[in-house]
Coordinates of C-alpha atoms in Angstrom, one line a residue:
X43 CA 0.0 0.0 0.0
X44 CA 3.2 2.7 0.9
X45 CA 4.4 1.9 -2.4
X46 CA 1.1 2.4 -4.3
X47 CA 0.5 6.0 -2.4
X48 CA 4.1 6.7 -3.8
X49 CA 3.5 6.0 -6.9
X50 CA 0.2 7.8 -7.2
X51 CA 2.0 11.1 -5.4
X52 CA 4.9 11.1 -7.7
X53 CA 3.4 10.5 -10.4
X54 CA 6.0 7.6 -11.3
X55 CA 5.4 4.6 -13.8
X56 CA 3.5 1.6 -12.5
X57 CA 5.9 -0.8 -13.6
X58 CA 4.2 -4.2 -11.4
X59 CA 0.7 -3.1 -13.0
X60 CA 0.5 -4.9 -16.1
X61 CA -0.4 -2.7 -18.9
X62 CA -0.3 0.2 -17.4
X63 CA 2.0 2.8 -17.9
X64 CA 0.5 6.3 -17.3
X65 CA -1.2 7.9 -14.4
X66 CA -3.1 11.1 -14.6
X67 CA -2.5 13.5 -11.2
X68 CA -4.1 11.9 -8.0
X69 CA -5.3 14.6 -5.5
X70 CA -7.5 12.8 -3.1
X71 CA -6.6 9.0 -2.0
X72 CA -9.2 7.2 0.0
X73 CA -8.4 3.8 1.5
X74 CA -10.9 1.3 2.9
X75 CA -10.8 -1.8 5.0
X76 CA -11.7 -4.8 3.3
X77 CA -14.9 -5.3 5.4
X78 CA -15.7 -1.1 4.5
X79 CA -18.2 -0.4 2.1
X80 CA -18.2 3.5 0.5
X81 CA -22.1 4.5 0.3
X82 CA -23.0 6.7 -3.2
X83 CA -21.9 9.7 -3.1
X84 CA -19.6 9.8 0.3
X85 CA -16.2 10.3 -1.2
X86 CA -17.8 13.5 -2.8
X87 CA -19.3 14.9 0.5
X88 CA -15.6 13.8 2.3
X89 CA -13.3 15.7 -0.7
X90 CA -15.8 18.3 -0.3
X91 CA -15.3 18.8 3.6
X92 CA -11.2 18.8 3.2
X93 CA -11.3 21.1 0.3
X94 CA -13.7 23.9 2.5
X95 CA -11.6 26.8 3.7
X96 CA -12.7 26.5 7.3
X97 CA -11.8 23.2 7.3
X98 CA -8.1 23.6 5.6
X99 CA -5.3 23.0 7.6
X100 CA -1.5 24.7 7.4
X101 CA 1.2 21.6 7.0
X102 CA 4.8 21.9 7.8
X103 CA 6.0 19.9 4.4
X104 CA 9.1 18.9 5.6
X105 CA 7.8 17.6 9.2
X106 CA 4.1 16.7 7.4
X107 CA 2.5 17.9 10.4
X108 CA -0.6 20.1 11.0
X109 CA 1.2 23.7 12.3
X110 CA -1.5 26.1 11.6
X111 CA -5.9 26.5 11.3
X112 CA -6.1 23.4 14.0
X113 CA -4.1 23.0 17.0
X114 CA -4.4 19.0 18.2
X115 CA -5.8 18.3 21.9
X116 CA -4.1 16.5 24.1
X117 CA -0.1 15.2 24.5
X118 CA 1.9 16.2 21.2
X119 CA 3.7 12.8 22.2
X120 CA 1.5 9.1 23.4
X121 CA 2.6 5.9 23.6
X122 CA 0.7 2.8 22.6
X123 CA 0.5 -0.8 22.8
X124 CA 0.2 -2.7 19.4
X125 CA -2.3 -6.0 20.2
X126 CA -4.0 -8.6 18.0
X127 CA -7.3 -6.0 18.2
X128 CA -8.2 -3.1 15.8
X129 CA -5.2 -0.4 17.2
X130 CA -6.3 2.7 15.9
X131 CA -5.1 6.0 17.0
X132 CA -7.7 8.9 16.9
X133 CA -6.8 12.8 16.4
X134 CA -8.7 15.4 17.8
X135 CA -8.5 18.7 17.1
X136 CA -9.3 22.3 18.3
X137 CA -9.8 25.0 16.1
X138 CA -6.8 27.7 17.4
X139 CA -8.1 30.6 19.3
X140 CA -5.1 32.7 19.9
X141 CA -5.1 34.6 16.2
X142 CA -4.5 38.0 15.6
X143 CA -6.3 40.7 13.7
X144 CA -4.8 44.2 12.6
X145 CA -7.6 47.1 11.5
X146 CA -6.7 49.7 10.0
X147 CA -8.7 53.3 9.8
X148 CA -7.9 55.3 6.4
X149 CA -9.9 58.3 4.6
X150 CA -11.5 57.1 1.5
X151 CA -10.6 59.6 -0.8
X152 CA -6.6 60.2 0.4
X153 CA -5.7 56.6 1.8
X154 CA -4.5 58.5 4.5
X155 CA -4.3 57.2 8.0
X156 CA -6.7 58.7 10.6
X157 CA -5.5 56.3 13.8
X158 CA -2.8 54.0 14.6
X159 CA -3.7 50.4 13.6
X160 CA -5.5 48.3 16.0
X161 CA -5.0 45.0 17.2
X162 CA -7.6 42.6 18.0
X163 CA -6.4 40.0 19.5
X164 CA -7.8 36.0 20.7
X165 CA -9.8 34.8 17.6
X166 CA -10.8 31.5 16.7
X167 CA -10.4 30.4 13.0
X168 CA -12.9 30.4 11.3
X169 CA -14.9 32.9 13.1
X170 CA -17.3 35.8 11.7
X171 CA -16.5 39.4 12.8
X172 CA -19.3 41.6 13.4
X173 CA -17.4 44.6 11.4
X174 CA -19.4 47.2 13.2
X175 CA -17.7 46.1 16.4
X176 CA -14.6 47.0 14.9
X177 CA -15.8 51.3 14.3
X178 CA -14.0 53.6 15.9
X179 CA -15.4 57.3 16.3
X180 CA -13.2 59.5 14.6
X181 CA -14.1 63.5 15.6
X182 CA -14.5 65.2 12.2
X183 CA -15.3 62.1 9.7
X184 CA -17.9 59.6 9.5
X185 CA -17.3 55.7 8.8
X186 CA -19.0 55.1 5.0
X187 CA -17.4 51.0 4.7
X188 CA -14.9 48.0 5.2
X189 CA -12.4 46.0 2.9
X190 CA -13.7 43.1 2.8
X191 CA -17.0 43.8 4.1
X192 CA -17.2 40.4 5.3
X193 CA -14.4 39.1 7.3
X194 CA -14.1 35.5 8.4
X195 CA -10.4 34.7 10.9
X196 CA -8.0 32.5 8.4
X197 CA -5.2 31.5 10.2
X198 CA -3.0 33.8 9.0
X199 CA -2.8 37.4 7.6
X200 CA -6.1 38.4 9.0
X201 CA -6.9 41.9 8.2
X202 CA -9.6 44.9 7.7
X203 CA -9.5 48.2 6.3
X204 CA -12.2 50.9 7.7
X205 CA -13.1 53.5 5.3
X206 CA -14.0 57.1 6.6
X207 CA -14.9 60.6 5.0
X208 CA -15.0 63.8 6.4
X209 CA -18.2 65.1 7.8
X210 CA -20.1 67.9 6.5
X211 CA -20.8 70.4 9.7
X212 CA -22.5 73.4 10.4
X213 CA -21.1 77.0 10.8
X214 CA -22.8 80.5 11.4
X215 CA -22.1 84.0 10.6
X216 CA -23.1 86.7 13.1
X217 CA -23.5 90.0 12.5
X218 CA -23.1 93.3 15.3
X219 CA -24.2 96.5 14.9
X220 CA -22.1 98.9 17.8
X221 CA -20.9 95.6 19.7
X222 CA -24.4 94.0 20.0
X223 CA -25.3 90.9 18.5
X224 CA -28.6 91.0 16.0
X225 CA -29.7 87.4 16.2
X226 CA -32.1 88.3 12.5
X227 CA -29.5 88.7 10.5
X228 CA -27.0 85.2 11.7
X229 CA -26.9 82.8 9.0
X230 CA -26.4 78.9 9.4
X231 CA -24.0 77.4 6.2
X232 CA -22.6 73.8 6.0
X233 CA -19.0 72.7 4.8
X234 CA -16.7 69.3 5.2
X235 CA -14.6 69.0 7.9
X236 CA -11.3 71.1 8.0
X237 CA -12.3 73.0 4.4
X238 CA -12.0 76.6 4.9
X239 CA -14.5 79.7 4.5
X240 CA -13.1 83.0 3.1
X241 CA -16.1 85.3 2.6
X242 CA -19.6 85.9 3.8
X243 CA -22.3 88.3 3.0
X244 CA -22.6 91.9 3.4
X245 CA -25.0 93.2 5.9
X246 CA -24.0 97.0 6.3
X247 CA -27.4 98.8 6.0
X248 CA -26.4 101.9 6.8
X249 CA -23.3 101.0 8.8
X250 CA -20.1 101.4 8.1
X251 CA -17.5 98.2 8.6
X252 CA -15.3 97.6 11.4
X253 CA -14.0 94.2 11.2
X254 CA -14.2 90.5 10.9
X255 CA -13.2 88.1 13.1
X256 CA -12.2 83.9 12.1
X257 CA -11.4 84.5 8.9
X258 CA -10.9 82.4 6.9
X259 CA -12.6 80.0 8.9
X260 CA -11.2 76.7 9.2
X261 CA -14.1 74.4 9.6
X262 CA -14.1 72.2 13.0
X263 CA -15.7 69.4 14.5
X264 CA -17.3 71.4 17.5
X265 CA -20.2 73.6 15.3
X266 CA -20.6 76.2 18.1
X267 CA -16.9 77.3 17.5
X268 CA -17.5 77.3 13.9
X269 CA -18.3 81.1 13.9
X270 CA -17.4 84.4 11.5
X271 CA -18.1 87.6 13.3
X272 CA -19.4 90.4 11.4
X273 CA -18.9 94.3 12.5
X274 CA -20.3 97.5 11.8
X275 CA -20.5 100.6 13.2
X276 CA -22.3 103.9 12.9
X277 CA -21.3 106.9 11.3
X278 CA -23.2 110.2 11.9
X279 CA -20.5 112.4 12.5
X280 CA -17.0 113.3 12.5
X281 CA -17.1 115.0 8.7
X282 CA -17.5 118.7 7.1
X283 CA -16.8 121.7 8.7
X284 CA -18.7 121.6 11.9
X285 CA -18.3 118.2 12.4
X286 CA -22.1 117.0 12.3
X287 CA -21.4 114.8 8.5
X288 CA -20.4 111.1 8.5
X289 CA -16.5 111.1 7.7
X290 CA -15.6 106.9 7.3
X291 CA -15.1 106.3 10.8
X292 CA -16.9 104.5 13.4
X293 CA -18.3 107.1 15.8
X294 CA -17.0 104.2 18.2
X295 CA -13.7 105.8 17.9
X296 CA -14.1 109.6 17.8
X297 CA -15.2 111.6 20.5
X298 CA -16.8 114.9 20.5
X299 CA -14.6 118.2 21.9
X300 CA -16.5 121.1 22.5
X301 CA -13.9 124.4 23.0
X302 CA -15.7 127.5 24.7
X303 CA -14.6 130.9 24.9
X304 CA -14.2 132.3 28.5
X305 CA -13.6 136.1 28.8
X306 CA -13.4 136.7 24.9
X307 CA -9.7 135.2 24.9

């Protein structure tokens, strides 16, 4: 029987076979005890349990041991007692549950990295991961989806990419009218995450302008410090030869003097 397995794995010529001299490739042997009979249809449903990648093993070649996907129970090493009986030696094993898996969290559009890569550690081969378990809230960007986007634990090289892209958040523009706030006039806008706002709209009406604060306005993760304020200021006086004209400057700024003439000097 060694001989025959041999010569079907090496593919050599079966020279004590008369009239045969070629072999096509053997990948599945099955050997049965003379009292054994193989019901229709079993070898397919055994090849077809061995060749499902839950159920593959990792093999050392040179050692032609199991090393990987299944670790045996019991003593690596037992001793037995060869009788006149049926000596059979039965293998059990457990599926490993000491495998590793890295995630990793990167922006869709850049590939860049958004956190250092995680480690989930423990697994059992050939379990499911809920990926959802796995999502990590980023401030600023929302999770969208997963490479794969099923994941079941292989024995080895076990690992997940989240995908995330940046949130689109709220910001306001105020506008004040001689240092006090008119709520009417605030408008509410919406851009991603970290883009940045350079203008808004003029609301003078009748004011002059002072200033304006935040910007450009980077656009945060915290909306309530997403804010551009607005000033203006009156101008009623200051100008022409009395004084009593707008001149271009916040009243704000100037004060009135008043000179009076004591004693005609």
């Amino acid at each position: 029987m060694c001989k025959f397995l041999e010569t079907l794995i090496l593919l050599k010529t079966i020279s004590y076979i008369k009239g045969q001299k070629d072999i096509p490739k053997i990948k599945y042997v099955i050997t049965l005890d003379s009292d054994t009979n193989l019901v229709l249809d079993t070898a397919k449903e055994l090849i077809g349990a061995m060749a499902h990648i839950l159920n593959e093993p990792v093999i050392d070649k040179n050692r032609n041991v199991v090393i990987d996907g299944y670790a045996l129970v019991g003593d690596a090493v037992r001793s037995i007692v060869i009788d006149t009986g049926n000596n059979i030696i039965n293998f059990y094993y457990n599926k490993k549950s000491d495998i590793a898996l890295t995630v990793s969290f990167v922006e869709k559009k850049t590939n860049k990295k958004l956190l250092v890569d995680r480690t989930v550690n423990n697994l059992t081969f050939g379990e499911s991961v809920d990926i959802s378990e796995l999502v990590e809230n980023i401030e600023g960007y929302n999770y969208i989806e997963s490479d794969p986007e099923n994941l079941t634990i292989k024995h080895t090289d076990n690992a997940v990419i989240l995908y995330y892209e940046k949130a689109t958040i709220n910001y306001s523009i105020e506008y004040y009218y001689d240092n006090v706030l008119d709520e009417s006039k605030t408008i509410v806008k919406s851009g991603l995450y970290l883009s940045k706002v350079y203008s808004y709209p003029d609301k003078g009406d009748g004011y002059i302008f002072g200033e304006a604060q935040n910007v450009p306005l980077t656009i945060g993760a915290v909306e309530s410090e997403n804010v551009i304020r607005v000033y203006y200021y009156t101008d009623s006086y200051g100008g022409g030869d009395n004084g009593n004209t707008p001149d271009g400057n916040p009243d704000i700024y100037q004060k009135e003097i008043i000179f009076c003439i004591i004693n005609g000097t």
